[in-house]
PDB file of C-alpha atoms in Angstrom:
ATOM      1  CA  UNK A  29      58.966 137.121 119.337  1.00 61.00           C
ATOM      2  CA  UNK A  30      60.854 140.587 119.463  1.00 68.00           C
ATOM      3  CA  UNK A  31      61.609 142.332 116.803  1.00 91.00           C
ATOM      4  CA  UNK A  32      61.137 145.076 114.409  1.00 93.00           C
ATOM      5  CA  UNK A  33      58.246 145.440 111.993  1.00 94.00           C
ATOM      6  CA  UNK A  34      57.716 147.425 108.823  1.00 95.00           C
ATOM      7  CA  UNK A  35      54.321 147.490 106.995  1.00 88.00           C
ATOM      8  CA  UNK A  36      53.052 147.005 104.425  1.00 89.00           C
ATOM      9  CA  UNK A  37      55.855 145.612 102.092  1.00 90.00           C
ATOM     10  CA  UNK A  38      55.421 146.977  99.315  1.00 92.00           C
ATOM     11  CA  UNK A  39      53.574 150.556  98.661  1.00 93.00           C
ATOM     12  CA  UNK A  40      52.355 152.461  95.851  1.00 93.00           C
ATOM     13  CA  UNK A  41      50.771 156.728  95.999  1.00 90.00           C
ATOM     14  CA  UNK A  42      50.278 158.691  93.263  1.00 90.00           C
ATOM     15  CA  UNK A  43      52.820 161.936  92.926  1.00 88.00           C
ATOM     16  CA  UNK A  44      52.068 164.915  95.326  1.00 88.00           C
ATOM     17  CA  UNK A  45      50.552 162.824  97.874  1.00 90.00           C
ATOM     18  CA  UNK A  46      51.595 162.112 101.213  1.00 93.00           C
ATOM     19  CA  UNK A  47      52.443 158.779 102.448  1.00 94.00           C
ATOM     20  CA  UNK A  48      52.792 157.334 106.354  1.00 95.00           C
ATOM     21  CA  UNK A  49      55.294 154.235 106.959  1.00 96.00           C
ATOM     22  CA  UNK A  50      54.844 152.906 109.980  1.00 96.00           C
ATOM     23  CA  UNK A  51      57.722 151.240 111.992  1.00 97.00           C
ATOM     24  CA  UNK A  52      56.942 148.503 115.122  1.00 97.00           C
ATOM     25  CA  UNK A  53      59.764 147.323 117.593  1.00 96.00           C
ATOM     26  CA  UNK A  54      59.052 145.787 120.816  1.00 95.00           C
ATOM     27  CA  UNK A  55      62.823 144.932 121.592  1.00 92.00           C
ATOM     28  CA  UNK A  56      62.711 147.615 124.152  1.00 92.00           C
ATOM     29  CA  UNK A  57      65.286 149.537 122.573  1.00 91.00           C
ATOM     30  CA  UNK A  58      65.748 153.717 122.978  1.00 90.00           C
ATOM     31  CA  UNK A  59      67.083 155.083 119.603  1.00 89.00           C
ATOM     32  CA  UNK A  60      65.253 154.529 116.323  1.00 92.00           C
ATOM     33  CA  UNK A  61      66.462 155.217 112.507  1.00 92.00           C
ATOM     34  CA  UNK A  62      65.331 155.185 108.924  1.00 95.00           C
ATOM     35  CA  UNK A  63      67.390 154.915 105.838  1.00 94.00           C
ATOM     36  CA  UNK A  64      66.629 154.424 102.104  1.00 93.00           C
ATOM     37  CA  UNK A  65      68.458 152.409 100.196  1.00 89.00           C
ATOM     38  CA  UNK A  66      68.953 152.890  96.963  1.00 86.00           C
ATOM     39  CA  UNK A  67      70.775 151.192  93.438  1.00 77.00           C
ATOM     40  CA  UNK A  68      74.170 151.900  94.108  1.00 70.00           C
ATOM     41  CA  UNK A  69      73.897 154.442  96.916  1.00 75.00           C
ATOM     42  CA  UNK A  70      74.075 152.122 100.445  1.00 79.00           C
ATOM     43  CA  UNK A  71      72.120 152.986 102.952  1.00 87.00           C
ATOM     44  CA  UNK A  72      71.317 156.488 103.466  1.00 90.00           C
ATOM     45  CA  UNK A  73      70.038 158.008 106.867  1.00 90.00           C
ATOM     46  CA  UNK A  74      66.879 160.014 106.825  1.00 94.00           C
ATOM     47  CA  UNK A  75      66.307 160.502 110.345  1.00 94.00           C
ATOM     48  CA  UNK A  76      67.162 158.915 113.930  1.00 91.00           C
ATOM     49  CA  UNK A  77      65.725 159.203 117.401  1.00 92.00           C
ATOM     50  CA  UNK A  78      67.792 158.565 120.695  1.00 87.00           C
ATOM     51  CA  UNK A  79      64.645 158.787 122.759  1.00 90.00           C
ATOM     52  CA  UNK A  80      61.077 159.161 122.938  1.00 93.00           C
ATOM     53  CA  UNK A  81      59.674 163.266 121.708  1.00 94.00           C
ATOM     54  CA  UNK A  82      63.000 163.397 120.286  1.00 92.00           C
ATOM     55  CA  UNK A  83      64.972 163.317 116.962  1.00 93.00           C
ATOM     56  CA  UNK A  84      67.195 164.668 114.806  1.00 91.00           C
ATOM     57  CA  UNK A  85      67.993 165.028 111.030  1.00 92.00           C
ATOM     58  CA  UNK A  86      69.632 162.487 109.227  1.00 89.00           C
ATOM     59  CA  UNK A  87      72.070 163.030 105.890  1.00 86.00           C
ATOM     60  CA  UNK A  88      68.767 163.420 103.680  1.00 93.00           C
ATOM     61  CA  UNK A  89      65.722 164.654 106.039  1.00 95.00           C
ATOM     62  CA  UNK A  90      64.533 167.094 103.111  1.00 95.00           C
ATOM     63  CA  UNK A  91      61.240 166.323 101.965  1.00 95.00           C
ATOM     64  CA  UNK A  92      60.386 163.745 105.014  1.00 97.00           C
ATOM     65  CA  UNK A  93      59.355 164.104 108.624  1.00 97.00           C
ATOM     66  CA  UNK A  94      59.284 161.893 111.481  1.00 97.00           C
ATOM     67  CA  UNK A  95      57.251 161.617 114.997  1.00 97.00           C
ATOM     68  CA  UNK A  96      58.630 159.424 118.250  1.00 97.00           C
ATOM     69  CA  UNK A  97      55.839 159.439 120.648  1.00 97.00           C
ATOM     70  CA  UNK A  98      55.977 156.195 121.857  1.00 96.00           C
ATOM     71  CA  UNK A  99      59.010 154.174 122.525  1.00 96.00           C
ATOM     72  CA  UNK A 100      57.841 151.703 120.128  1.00 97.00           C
ATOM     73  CA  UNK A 101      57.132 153.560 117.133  1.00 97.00           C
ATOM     74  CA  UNK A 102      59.100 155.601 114.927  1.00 97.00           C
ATOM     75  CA  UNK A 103      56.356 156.419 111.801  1.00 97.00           C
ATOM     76  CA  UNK A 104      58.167 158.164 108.762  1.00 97.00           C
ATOM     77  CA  UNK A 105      56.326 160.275 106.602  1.00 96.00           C
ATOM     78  CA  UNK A 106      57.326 161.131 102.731  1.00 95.00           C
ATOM     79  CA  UNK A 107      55.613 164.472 101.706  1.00 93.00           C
ATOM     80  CA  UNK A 108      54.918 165.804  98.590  1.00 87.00           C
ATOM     81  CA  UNK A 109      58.049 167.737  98.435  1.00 86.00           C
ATOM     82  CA  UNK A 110      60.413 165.118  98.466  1.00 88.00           C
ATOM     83  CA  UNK A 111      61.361 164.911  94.677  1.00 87.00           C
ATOM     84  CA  UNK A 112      62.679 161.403  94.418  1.00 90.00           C
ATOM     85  CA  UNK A 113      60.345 159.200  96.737  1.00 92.00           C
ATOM     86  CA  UNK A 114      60.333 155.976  95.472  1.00 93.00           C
ATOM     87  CA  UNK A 115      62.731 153.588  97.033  1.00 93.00           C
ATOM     88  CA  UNK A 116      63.291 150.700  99.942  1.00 93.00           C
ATOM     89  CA  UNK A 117      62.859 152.096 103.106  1.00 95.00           C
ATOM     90  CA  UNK A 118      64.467 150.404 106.204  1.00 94.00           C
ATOM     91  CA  UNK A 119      63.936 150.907 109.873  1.00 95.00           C
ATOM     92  CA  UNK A 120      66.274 150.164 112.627  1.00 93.00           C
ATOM     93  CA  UNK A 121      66.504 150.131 116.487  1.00 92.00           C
ATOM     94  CA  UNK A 122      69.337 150.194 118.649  1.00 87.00           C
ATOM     95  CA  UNK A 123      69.938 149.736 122.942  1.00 81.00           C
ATOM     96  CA  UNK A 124      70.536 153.451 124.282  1.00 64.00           C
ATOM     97  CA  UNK A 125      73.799 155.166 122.795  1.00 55.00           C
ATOM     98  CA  UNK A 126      75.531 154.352 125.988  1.00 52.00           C
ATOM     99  CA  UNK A 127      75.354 150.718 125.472  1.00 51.00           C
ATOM    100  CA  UNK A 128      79.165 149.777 124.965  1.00 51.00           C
ATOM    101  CA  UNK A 129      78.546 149.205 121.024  1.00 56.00           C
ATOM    102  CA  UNK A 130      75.504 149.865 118.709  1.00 61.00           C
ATOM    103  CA  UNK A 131      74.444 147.021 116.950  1.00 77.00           C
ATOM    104  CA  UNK A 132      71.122 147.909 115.040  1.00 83.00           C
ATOM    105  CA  UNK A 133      68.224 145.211 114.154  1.00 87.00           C
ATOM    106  CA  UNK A 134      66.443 146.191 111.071  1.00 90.00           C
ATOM    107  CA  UNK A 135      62.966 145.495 110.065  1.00 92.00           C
ATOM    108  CA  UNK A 136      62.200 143.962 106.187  1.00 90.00           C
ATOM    109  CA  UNK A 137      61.569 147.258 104.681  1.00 92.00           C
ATOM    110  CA  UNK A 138      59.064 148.877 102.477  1.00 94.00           C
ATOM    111  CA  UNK A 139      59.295 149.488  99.236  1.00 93.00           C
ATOM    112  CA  UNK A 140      57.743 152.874  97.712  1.00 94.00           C
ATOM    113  CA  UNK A 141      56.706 153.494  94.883  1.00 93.00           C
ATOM    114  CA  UNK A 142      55.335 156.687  93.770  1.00 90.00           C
ATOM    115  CA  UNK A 143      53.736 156.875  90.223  1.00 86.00           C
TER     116      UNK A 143
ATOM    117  CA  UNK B  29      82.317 163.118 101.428  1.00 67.00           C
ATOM    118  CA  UNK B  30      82.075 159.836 101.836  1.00 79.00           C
ATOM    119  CA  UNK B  31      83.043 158.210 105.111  1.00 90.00           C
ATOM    120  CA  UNK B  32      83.234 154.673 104.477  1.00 93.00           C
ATOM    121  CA  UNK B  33      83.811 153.003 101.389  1.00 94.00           C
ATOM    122  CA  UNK B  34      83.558 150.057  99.670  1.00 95.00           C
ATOM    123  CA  UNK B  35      85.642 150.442  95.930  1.00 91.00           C
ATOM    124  CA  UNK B  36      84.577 146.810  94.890  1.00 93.00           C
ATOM    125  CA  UNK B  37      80.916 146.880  93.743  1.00 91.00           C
ATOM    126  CA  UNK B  38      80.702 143.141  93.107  1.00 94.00           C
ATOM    127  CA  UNK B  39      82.769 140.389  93.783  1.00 96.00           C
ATOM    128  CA  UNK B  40      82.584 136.615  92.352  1.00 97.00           C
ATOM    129  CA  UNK B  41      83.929 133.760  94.879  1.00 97.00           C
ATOM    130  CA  UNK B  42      84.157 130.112  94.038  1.00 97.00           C
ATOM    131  CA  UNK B  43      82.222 127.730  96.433  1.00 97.00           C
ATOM    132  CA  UNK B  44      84.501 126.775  99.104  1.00 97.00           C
ATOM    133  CA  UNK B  45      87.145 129.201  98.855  1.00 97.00           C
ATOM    134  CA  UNK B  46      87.664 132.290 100.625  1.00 98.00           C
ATOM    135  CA  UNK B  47      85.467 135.781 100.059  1.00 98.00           C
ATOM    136  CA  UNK B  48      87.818 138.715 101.103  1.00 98.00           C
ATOM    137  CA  UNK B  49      85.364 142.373 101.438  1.00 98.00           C
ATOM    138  CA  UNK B  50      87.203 145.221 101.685  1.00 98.00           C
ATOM    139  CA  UNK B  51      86.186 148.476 103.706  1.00 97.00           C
ATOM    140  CA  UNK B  52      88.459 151.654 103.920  1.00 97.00           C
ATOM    141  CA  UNK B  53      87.127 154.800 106.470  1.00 96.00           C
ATOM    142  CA  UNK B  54      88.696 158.338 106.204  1.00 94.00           C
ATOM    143  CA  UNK B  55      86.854 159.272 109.628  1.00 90.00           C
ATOM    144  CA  UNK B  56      90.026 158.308 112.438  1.00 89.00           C
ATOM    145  CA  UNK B  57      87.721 158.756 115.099  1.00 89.00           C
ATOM    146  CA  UNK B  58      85.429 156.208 114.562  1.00 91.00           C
ATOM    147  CA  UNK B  59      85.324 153.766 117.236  1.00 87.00           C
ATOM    148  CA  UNK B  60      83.424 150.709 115.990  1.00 89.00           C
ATOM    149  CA  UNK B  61      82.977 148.732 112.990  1.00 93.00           C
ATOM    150  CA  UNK B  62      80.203 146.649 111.878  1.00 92.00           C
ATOM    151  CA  UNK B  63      79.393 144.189 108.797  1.00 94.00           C
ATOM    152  CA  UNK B  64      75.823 143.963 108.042  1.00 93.00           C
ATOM    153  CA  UNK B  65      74.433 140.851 105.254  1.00 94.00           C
ATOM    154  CA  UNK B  66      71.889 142.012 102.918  1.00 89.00           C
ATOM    155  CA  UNK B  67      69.457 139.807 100.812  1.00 88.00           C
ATOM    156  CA  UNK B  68      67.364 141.191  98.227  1.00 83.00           C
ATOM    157  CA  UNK B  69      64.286 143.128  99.500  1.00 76.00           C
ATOM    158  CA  UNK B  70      64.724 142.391 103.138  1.00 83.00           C
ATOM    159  CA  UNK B  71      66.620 144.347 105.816  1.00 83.00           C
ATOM    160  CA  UNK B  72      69.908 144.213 106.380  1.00 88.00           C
ATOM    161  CA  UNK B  73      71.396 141.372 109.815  1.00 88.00           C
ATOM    162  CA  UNK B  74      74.135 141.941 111.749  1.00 88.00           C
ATOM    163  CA  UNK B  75      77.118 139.833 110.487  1.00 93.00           C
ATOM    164  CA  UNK B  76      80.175 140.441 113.087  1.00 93.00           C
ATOM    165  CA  UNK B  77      81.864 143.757 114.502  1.00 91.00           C
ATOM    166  CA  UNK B  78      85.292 144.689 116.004  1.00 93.00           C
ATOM    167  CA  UNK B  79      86.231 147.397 118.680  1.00 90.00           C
ATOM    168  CA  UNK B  80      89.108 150.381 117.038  1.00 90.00           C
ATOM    169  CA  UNK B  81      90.742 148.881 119.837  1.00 91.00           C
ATOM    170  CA  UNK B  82      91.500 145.373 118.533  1.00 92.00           C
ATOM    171  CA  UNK B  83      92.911 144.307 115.152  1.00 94.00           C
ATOM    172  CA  UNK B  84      90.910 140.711 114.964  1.00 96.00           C
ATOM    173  CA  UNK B  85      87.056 139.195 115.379  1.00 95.00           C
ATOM    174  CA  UNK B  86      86.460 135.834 114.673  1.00 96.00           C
ATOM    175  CA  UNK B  87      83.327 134.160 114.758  1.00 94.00           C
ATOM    176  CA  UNK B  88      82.746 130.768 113.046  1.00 96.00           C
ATOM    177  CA  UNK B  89      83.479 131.053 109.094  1.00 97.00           C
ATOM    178  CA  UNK B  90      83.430 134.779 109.213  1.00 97.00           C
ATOM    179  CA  UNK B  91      87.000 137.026 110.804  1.00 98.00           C
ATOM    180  CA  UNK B  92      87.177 140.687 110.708  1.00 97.00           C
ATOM    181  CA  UNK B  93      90.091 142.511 110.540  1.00 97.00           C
ATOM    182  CA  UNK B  94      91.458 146.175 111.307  1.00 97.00           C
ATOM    183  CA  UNK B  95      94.055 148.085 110.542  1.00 96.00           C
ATOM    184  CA  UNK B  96      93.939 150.926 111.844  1.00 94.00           C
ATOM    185  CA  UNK B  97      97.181 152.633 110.314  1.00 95.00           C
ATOM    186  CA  UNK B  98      95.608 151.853 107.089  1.00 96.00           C
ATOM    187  CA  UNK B  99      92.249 152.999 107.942  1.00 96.00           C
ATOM    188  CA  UNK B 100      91.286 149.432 106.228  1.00 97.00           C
ATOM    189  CA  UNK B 101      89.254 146.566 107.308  1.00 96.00           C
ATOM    190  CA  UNK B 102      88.080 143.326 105.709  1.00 98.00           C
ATOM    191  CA  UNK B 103      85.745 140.593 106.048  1.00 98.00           C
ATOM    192  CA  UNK B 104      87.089 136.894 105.472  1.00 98.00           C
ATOM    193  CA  UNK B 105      84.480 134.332 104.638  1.00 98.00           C
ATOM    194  CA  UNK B 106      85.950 130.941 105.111  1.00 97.00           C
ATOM    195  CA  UNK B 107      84.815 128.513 103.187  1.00 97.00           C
ATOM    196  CA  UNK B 108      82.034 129.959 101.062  1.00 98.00           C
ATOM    197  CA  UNK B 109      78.656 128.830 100.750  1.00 97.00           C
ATOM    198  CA  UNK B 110      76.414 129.329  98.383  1.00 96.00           C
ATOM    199  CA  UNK B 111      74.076 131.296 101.264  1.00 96.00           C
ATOM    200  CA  UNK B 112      76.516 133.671 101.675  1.00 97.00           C
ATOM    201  CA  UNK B 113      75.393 135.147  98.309  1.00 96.00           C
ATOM    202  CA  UNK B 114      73.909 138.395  99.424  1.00 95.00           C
ATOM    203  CA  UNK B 115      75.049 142.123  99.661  1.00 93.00           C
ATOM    204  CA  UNK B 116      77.802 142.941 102.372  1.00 96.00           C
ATOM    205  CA  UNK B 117      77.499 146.657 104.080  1.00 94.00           C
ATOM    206  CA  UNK B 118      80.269 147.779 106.322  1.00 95.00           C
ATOM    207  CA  UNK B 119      79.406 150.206 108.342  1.00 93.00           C
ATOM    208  CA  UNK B 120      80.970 152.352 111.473  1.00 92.00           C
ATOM    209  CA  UNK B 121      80.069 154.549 114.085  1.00 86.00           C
ATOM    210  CA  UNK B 122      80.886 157.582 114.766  1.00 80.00           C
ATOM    211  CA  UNK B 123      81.621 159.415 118.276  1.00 73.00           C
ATOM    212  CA  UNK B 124      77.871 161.032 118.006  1.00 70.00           C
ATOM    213  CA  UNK B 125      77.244 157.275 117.786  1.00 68.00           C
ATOM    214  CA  UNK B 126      75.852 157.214 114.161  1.00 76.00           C
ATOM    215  CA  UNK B 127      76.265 154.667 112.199  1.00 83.00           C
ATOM    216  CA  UNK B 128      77.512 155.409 109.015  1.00 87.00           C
ATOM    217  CA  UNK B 129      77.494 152.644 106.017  1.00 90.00           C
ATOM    218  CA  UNK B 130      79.044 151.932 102.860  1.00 92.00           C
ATOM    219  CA  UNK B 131      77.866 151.707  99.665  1.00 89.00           C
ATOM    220  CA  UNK B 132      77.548 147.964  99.634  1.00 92.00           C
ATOM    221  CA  UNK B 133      79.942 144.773  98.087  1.00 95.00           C
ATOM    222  CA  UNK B 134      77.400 141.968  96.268  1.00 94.00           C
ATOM    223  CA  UNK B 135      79.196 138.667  96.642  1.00 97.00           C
ATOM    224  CA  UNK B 136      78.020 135.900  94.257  1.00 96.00           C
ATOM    225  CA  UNK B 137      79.239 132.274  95.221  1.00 97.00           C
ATOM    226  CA  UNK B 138      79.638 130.241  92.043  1.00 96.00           C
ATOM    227  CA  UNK B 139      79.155 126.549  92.460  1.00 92.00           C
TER     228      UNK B 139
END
């Protein structure tokens, strides 16, 4: 079945380390994103790709960093510096950005928490 | 600065009746609007969208509508069900074709 996949669920590092989500889509789709989401705040965009060995910054990129070097796979990392880690982060994919609207399919998310 | 927003943080529906969600966007240039359906600790679906260019969407219980003069668009759920108790994003893209999202409505659907 197509679709996007998150692992794991649920996550848990100790402060100052850094932490690797991975994101999965086989939907064949060009542009890749990650938000966080948290109480009361929406959905917030981190960082987005429109094609492979190439993104740009999000609303909140501080403190995280992002590789696209495969179509399929958009991995999101959370480094030490970013002060307020924990949270539920979402992945989404999209068809290219000249598709005639841009629905995005979101995986189930993982949830970090950083003690 | 936010974009799109969603004033009512919460909003209580009797079963069978209709859910109205509210969105207003400052952003005139935004070309497409979508509602997204959240459940708790999963990833928001795709609900229903509308073109800037029309003022209706209908699909089955759910009808979006713009207003474009009013930079204002809601989300009629007719009738309720109790599954339709989940968080409601809108959300709209701009002409770099991000997609920008609100801050999130939780409808509950009282029995």
């Amino acid at each position: 079945d197509g679709g996007i996949t998150q692992s794991p669920k649920y996550l848990f590092r100790k402060e100052g380390q850094n932490v690797t989500l991975s994101c999965e889509q086989n939907l064949n789709h060009d542009a890749m994103y990650w938000y966080r989401q948290d109480p009361g705040q929406g959905l917030r965009l981190i960082y987005y790709s429109q094609i492979v060995n190439d993104f740009q910054k999000g609303d909140i990129a501080e403190g995280y960093s992002v590789s696209r070097e495969k179509k399929e796979s958009f991995p999101l990392t959370v480094t030490s510096a970013q002060k307020n880690p924990t949270a539920f982060y979402l992945c989404a994919s999209s068809t290219s950005h000249d598709s005639s609207y841009n629905e995005q399919f979101f995986g189930p998310g993982t949830r970090l928490t950083v003690l | 600065d936010q974009q799109v927003k969603q004033n009512s943080p919460s909003l209580s529906v009797q079963e069978g009746r209709i859910s109205i969600l509210n969105c207003d966007y400052t952003n005139s240039m935004f070309d497409y609007f979508l509602w997204y359906k959240k459940y708790p600790a999963e990833g928001p679906t795709f609900l229903i969208s509308i073109s800037s260019i029309k003022d209706k969407n209908e699909d089955g219980r759910f009808t979006v509508f713009l207003n474009k003069s009013a930079k204002h668009l809601s989300l009629h759920i007719v009738p309720s069900q109790p599954g339709d108790s989940a968080v409601y994003f809108c959300a709209a893209r701009n002409r770099d074709d991000k997609i920008i999202f609100g801050k999130g409505t939780r409808l509950h659907i009282l029995p």
